[in-house]
JSON list of C-alpha atoms in Angstrom, two decimals:
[
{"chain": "A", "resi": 73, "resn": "UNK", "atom": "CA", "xyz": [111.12, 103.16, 82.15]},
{"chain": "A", "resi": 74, "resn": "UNK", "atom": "CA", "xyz": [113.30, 101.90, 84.81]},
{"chain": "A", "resi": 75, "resn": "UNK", "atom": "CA", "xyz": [115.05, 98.71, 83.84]},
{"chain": "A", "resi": 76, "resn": "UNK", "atom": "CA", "xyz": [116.75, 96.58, 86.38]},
{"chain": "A", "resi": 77, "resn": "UNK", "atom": "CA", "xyz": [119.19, 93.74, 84.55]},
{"chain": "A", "resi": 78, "resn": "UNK", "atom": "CA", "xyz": [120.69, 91.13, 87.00]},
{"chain": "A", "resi": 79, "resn": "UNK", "atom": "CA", "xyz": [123.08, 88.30, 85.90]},
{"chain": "A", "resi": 80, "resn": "UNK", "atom": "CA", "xyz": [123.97, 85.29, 86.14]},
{"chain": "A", "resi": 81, "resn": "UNK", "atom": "CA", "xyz": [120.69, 83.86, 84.95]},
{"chain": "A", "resi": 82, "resn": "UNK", "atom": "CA", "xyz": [121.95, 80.85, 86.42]},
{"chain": "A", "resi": 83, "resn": "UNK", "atom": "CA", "xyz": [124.78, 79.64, 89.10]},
{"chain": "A", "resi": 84, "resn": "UNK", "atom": "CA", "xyz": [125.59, 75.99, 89.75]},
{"chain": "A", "resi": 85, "resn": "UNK", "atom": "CA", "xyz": [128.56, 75.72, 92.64]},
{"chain": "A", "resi": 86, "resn": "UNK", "atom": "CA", "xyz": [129.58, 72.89, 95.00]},
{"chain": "A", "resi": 87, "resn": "UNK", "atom": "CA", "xyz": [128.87, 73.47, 98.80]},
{"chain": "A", "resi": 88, "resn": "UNK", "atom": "CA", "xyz": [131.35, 74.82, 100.01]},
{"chain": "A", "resi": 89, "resn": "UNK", "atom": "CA", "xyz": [132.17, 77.39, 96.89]},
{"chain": "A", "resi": 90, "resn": "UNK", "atom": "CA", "xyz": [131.49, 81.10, 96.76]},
{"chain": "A", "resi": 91, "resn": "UNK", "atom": "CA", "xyz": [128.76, 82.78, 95.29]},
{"chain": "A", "resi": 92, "resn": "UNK", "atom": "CA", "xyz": [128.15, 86.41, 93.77]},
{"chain": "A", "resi": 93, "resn": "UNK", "atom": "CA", "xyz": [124.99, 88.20, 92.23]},
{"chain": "A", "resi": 94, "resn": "UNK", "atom": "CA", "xyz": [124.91, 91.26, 90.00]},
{"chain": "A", "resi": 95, "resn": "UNK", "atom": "CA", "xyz": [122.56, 93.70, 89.30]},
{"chain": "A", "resi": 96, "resn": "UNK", "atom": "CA", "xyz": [122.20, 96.62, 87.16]},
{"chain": "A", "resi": 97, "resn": "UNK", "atom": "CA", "xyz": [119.88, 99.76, 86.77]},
{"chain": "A", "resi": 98, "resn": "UNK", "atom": "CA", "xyz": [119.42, 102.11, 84.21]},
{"chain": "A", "resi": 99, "resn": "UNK", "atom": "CA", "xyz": [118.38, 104.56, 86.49]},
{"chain": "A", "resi": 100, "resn": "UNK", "atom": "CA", "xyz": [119.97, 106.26, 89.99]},
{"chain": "A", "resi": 101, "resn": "UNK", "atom": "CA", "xyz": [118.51, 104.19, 92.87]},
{"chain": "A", "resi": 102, "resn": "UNK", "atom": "CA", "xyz": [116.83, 105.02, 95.62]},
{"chain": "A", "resi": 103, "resn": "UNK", "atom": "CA", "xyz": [117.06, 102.31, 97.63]},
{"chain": "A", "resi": 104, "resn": "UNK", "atom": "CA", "xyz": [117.90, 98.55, 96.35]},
{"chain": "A", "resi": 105, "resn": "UNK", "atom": "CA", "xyz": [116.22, 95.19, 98.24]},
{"chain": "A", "resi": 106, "resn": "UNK", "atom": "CA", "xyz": [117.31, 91.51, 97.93]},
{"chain": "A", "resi": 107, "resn": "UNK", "atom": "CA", "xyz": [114.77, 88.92, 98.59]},
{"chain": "A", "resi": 108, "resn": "UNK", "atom": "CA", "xyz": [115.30, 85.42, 98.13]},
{"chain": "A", "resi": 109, "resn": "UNK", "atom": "CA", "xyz": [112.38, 82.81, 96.50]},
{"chain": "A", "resi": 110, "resn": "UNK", "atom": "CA", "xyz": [113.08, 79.15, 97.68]},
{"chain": "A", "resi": 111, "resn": "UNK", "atom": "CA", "xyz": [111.82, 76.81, 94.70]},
{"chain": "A", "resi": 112, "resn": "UNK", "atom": "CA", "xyz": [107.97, 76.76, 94.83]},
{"chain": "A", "resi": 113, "resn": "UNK", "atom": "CA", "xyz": [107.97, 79.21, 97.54]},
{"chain": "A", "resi": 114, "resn": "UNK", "atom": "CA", "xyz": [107.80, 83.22, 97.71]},
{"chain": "A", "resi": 115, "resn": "UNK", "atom": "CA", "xyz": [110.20, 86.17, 97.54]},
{"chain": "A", "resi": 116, "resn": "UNK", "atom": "CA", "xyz": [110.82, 86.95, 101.22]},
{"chain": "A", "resi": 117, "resn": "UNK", "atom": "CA", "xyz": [113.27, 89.87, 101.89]},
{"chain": "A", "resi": 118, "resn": "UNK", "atom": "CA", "xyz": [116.59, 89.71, 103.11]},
{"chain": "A", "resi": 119, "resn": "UNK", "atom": "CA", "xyz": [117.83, 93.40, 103.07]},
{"chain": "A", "resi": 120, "resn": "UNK", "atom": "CA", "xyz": [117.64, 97.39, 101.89]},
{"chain": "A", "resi": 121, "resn": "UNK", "atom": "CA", "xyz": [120.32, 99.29, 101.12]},
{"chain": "A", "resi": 122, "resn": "UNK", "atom": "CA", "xyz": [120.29, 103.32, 100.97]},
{"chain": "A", "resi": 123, "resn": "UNK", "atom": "CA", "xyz": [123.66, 105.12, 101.23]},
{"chain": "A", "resi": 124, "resn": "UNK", "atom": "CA", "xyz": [125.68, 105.29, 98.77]},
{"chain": "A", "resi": 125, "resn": "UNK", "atom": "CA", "xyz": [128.36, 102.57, 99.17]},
{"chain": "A", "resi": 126, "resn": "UNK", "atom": "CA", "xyz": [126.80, 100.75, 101.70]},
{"chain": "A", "resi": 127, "resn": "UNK", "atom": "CA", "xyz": [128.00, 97.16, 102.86]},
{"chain": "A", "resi": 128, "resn": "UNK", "atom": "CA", "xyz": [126.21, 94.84, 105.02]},
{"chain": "A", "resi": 129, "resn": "UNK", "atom": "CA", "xyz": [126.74, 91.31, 106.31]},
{"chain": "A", "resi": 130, "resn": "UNK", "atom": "CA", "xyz": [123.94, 89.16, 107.19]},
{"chain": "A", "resi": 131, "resn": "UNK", "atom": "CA", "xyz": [126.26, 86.17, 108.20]},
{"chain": "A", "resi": 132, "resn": "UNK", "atom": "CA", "xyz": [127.69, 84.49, 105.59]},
{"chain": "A", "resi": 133, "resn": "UNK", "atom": "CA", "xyz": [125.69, 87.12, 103.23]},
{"chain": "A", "resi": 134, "resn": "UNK", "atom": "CA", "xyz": [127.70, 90.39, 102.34]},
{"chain": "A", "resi": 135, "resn": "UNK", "atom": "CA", "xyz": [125.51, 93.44, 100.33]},
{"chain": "A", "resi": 136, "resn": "UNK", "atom": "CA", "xyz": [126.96, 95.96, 98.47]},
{"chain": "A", "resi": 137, "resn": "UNK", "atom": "CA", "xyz": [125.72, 99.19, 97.09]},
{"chain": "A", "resi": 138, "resn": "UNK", "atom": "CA", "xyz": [127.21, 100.88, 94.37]},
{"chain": "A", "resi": 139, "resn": "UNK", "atom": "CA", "xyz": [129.30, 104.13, 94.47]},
{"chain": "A", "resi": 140, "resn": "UNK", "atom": "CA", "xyz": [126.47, 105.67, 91.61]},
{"chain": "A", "resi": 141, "resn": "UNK", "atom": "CA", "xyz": [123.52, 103.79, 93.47]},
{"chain": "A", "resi": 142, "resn": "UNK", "atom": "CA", "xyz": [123.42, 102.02, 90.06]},
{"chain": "A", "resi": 143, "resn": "UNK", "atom": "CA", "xyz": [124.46, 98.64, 91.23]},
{"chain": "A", "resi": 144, "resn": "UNK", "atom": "CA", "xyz": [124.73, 96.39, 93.87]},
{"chain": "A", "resi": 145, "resn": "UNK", "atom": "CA", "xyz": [125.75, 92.56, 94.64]},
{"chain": "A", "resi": 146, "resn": "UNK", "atom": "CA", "xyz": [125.34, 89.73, 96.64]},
{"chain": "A", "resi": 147, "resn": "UNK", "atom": "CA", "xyz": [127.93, 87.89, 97.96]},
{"chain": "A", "resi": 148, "resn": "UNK", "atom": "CA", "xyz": [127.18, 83.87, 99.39]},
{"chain": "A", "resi": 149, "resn": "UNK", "atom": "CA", "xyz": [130.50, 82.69, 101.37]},
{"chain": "A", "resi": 150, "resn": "UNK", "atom": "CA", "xyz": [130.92, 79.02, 101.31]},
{"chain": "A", "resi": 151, "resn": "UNK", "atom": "CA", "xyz": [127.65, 77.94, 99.71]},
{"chain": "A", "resi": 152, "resn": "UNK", "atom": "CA", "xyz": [125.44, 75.63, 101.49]},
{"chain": "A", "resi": 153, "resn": "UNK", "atom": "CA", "xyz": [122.85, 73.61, 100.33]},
{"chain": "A", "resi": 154, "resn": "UNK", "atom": "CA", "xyz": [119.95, 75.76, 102.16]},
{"chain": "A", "resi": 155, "resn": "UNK", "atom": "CA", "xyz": [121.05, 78.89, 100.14]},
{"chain": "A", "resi": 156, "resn": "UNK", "atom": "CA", "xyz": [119.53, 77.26, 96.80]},
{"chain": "A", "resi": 157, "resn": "UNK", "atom": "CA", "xyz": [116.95, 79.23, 95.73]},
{"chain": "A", "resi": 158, "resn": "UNK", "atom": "CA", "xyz": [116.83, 82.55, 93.61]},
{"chain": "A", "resi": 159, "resn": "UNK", "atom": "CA", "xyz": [117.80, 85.75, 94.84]},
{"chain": "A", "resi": 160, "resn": "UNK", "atom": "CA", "xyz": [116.31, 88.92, 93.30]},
{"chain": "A", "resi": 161, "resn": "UNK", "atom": "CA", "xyz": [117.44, 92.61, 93.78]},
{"chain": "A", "resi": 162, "resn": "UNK", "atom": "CA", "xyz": [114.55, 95.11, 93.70]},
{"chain": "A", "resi": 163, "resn": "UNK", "atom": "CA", "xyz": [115.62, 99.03, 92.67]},
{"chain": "A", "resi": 164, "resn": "UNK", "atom": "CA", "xyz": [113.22, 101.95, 93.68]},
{"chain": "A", "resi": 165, "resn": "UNK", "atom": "CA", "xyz": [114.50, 104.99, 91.25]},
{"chain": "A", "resi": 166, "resn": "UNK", "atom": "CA", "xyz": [113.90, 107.05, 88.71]},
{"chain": "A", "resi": 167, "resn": "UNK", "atom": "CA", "xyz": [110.71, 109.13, 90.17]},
{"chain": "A", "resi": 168, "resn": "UNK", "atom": "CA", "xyz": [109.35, 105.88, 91.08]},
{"chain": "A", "resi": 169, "resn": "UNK", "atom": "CA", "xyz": [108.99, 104.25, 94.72]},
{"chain": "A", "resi": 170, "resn": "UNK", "atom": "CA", "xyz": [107.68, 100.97, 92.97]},
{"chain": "A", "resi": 171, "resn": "UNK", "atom": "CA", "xyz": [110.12, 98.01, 93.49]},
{"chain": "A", "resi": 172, "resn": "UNK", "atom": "CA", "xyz": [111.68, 97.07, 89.74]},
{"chain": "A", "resi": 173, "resn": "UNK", "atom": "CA", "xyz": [112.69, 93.91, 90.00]},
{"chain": "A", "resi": 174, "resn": "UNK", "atom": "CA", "xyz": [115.35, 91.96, 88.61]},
{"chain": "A", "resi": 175, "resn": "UNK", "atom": "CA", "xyz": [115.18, 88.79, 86.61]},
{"chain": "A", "resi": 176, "resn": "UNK", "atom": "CA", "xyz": [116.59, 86.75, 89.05]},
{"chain": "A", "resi": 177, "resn": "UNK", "atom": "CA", "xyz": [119.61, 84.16, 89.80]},
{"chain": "A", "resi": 178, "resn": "UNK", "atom": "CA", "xyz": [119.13, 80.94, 90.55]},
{"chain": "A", "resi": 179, "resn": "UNK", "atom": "CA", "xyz": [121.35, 79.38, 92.76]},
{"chain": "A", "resi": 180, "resn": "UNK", "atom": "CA", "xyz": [121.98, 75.27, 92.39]},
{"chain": "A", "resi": 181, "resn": "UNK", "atom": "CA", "xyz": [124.08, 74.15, 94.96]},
{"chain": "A", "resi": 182, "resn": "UNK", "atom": "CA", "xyz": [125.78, 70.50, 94.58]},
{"chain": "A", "resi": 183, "resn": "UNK", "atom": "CA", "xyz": [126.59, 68.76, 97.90]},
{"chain": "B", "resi": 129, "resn": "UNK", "atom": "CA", "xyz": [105.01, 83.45, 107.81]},
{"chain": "B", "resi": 130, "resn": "UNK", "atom": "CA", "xyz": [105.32, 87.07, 105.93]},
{"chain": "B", "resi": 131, "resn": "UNK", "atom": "CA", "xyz": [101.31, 87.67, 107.59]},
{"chain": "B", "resi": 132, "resn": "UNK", "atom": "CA", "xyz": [100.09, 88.23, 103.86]},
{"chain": "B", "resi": 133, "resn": "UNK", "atom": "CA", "xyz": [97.27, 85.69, 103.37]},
{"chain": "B", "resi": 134, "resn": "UNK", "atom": "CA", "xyz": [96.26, 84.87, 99.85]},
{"chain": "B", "resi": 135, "resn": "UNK", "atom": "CA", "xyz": [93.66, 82.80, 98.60]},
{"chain": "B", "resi": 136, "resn": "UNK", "atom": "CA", "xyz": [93.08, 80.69, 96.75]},
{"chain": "B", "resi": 137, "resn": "UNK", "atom": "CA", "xyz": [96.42, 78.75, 96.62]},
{"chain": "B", "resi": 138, "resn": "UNK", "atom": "CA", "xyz": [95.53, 77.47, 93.37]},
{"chain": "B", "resi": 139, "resn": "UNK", "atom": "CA", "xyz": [92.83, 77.80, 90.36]},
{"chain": "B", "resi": 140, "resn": "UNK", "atom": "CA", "xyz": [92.05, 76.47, 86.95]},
{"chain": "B", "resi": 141, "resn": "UNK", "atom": "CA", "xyz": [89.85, 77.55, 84.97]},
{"chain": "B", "resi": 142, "resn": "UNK", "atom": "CA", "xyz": [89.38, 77.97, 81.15]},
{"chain": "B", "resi": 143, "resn": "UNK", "atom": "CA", "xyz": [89.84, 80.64, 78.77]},
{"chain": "B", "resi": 144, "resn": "UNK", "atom": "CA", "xyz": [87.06, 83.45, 78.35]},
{"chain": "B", "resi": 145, "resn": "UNK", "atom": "CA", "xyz": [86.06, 82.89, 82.72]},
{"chain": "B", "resi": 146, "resn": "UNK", "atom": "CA", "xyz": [86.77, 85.26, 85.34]},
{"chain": "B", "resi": 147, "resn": "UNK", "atom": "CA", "xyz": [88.26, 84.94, 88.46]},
{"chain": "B", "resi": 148, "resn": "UNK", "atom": "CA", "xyz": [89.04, 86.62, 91.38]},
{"chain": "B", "resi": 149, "resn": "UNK", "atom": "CA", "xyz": [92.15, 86.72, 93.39]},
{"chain": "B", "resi": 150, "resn": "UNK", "atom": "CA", "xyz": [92.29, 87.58, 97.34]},
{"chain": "B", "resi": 151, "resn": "UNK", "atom": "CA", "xyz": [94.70, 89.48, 99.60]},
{"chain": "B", "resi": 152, "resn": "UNK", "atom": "CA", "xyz": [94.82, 90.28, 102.86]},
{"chain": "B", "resi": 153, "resn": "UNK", "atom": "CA", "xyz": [97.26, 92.40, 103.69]},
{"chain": "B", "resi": 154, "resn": "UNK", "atom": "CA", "xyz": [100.23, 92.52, 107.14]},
{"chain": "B", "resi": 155, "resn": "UNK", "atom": "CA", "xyz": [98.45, 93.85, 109.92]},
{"chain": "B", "resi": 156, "resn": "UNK", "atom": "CA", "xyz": [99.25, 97.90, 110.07]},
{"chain": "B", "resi": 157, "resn": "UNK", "atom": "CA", "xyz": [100.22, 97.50, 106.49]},
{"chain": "B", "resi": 158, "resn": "UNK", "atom": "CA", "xyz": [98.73, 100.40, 104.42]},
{"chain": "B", "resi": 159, "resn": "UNK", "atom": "CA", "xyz": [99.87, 99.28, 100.84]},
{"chain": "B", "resi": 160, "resn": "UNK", "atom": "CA", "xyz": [99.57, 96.29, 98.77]},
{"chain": "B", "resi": 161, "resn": "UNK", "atom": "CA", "xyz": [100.89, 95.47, 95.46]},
{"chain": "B", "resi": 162, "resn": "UNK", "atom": "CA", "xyz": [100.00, 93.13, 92.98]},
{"chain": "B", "resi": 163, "resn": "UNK", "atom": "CA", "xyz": [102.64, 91.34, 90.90]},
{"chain": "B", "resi": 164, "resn": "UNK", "atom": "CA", "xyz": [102.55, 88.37, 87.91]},
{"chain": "B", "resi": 165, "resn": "UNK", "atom": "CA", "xyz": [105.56, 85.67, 88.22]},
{"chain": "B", "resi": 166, "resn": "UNK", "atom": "CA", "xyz": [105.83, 83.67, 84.80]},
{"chain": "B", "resi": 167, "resn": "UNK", "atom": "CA", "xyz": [108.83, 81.94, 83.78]},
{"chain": "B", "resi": 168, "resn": "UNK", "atom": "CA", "xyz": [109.88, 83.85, 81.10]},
{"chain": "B", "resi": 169, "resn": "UNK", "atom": "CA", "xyz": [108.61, 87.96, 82.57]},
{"chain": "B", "resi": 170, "resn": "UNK", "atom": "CA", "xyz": [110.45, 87.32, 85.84]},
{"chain": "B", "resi": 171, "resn": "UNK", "atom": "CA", "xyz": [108.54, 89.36, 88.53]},
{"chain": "B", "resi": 172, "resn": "UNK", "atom": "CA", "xyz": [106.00, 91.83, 86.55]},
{"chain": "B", "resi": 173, "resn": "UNK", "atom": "CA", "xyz": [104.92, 95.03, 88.80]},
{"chain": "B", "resi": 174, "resn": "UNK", "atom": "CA", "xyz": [100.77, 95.20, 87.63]},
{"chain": "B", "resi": 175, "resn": "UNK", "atom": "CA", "xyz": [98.95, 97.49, 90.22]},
{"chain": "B", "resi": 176, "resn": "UNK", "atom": "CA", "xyz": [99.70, 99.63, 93.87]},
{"chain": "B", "resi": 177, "resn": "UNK", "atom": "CA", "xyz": [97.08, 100.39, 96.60]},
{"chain": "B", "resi": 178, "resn": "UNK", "atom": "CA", "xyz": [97.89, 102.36, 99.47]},
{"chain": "B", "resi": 179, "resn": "UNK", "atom": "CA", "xyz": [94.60, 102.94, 102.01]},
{"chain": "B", "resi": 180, "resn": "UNK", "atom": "CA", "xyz": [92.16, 102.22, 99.91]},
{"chain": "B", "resi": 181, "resn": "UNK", "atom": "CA", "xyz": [93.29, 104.47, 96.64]},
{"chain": "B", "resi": 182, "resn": "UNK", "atom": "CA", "xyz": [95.10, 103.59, 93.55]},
{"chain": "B", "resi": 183, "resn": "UNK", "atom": "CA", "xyz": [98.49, 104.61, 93.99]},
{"chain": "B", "resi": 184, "resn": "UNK", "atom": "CA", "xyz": [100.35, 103.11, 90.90]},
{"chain": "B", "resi": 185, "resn": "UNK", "atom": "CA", "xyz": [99.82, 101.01, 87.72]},
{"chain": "B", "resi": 186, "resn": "UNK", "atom": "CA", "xyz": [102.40, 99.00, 85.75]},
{"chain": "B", "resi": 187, "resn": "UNK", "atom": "CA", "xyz": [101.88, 96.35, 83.24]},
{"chain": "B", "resi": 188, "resn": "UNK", "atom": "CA", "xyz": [98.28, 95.84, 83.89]},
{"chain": "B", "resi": 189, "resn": "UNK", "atom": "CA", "xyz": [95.89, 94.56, 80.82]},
{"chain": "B", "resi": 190, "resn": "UNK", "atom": "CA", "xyz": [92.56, 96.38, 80.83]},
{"chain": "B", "resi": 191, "resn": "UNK", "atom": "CA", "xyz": [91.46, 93.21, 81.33]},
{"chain": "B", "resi": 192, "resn": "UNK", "atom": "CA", "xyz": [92.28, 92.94, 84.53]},
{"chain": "B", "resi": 193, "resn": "UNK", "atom": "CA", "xyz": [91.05, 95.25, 87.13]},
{"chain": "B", "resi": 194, "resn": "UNK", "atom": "CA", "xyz": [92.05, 95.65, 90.91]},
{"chain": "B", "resi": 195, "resn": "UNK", "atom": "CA", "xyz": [90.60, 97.20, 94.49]},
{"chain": "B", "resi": 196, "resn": "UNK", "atom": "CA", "xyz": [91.43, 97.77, 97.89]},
{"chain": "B", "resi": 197, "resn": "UNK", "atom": "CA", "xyz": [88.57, 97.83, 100.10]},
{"chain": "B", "resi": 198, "resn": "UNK", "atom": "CA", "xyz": [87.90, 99.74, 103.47]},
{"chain": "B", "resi": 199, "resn": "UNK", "atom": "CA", "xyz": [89.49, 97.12, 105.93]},
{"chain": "B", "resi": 200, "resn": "UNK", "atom": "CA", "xyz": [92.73, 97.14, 103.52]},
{"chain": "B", "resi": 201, "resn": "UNK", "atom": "CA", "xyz": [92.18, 93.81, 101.81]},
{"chain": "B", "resi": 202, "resn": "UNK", "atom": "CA", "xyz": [92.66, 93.43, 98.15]},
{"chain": "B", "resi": 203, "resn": "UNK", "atom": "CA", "xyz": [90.96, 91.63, 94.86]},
{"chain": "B", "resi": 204, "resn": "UNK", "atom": "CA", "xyz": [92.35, 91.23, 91.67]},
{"chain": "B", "resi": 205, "resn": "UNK", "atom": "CA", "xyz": [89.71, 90.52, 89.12]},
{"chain": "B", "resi": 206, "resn": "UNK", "atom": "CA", "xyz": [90.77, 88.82, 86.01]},
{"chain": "B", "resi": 207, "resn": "UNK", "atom": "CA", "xyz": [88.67, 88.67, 82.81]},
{"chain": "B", "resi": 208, "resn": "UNK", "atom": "CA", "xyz": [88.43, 86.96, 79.53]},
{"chain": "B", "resi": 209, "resn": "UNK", "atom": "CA", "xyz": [91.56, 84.84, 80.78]},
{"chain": "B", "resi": 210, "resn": "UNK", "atom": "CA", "xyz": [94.27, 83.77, 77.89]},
{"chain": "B", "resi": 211, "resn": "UNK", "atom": "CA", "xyz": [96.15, 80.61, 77.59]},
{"chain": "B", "resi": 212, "resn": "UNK", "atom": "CA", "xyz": [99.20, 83.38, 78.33]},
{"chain": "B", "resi": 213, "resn": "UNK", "atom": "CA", "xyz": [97.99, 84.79, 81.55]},
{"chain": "B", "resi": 214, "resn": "UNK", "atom": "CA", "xyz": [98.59, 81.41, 83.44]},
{"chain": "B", "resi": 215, "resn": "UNK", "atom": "CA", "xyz": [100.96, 82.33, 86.15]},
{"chain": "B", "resi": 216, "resn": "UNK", "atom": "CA", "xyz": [101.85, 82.89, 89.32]},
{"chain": "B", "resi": 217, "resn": "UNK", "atom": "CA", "xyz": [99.94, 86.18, 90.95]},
{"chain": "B", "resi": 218, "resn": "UNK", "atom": "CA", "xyz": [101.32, 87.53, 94.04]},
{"chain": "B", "resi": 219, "resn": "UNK", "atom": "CA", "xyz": [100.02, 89.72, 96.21]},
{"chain": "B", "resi": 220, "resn": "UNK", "atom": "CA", "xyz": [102.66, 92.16, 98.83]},
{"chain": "B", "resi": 221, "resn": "UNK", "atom": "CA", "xyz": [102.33, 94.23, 101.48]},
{"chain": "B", "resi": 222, "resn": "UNK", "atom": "CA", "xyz": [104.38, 97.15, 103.30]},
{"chain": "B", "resi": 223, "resn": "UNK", "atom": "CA", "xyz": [103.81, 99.46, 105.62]},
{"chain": "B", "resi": 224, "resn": "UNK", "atom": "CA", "xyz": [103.20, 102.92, 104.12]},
{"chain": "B", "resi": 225, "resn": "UNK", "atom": "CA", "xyz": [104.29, 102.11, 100.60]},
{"chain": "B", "resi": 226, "resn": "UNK", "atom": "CA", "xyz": [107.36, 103.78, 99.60]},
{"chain": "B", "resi": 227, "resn": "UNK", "atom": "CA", "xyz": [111.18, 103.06, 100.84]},
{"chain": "B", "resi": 228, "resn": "UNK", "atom": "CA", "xyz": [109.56, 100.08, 102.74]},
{"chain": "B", "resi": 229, "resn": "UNK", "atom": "CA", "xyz": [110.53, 96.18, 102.54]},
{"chain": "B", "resi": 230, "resn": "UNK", "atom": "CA", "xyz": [107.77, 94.11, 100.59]},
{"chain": "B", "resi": 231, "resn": "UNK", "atom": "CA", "xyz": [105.84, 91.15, 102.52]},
{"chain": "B", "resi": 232, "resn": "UNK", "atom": "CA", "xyz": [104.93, 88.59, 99.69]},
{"chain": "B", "resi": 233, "resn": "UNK", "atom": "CA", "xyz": [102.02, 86.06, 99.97]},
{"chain": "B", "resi": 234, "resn": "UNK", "atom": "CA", "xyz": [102.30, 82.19, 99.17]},
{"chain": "B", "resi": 235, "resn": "UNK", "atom": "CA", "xyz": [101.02, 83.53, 95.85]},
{"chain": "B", "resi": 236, "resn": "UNK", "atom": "CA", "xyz": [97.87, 82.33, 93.54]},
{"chain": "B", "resi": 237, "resn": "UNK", "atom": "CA", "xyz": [99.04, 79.33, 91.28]},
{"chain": "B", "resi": 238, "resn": "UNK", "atom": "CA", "xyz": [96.44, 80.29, 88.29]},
{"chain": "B", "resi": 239, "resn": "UNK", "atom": "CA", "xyz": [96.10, 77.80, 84.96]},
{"chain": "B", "resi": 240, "resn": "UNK", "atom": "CA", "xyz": [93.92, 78.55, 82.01]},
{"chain": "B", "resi": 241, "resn": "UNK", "atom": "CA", "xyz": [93.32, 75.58, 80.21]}
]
């Protein structure tokens, strides 16, 4: 089945540093989704993507959709200390309009 | 607030019981999905209503069983609980189910002791 892989697993930064998050499918994507899960909270989404090289900004946020659809990114300028949490991509592909999820990076940020 | 109510917020029970899990989904939202959060499965896809039918299944034990009733809230019924199936269980909603953003609950904090 679809497989979604997203690295780092993990991400400490000072405020103030830049931020990126991968993610990977195994499959041509629909559509990809970003949420973001603040600790001991829930996923709450942030953005789709559809076209094929997309890029959106969302602030100090920047999205990018792969040329293939098989991959996309997140990109945090100048990290603050309300972006810790863990940001999730979510890939609909493959035959599939189910939302595979990625493992996950978790963002520390040190003030 | 994402509008998806879940309850309850948290439950322990012990291995062998039952319980039941609640959902009630974004008003005007048709589908809801069911996911497992554990620490080391990430986000685990187990069952998709949309109006009232089964639409998709993923990693769903038989033991475990799910429904969307007429007014488009959802139950997930989980049997003969294992020491491994403590997690978190959260319940989404969207609005018809494919292509669409998904509206996560605060989520069911379930231990099996």
């Amino acid at each position: 089945g679809q497989q979604v892989m997203q690295i780092p697993q993990y991400q400490h930064v000072q405020e103030g540093e830049d931020f990126t998050t991968y993610c990977n499918s195994s499959t041509t994507l629909s559509n990809i989704q970003w949420y973001k899960q603040r600790p001991g909270g829930h996923p709450v989404f942030l953005i789709q993507l559809v076209k094929s090289g997309e890029v959106k900004k969302q602030k100090r946020l920047t999205f990018q959709f792969g040329e293939a659809k098989k991959n996309s990114s997140l990109h945090i300028t100048a990290t603050q200390t309300t972006d810790v949490g863990t940001y999730f991509c979510a890939g609909e592909g493959g035959g599939s309009y189910i939302p595979t999820f990625g493992r996950g990076t978790s963002l520390i940020v040190h003030p | 607030d994402s509008g998806v109510t879940q309850t309850p917020k948290h439950l322990i029970t012990a291995t062998g019981q039952r319980v039941t899990l609640r959902c009630s989904p974004r008003s005007g939202d048709l589908s809801v999905y069911w996911y497992q959060q554990s620490l080391d499965q990430g986000l685990q896809f187990l069952i998709q209503y949309y109006n009232g039918e089964e639409r998709a299944k993923g990693n769903i034990l038989e033991r475990f069983s799910a429904q969307q009733f007429p007014d488009l809230h959802s139950e997930l019924n989980l049997s003969s609980l294992e020491l491994g199936d403590s997690a978190l269980y959260f319940c989404a909603s969207s609005r018809d189910g494919e292509n669409s953003p998904l509206h996560f609950g605060n989520g069911t904090r379930l231990t099996v002791t």
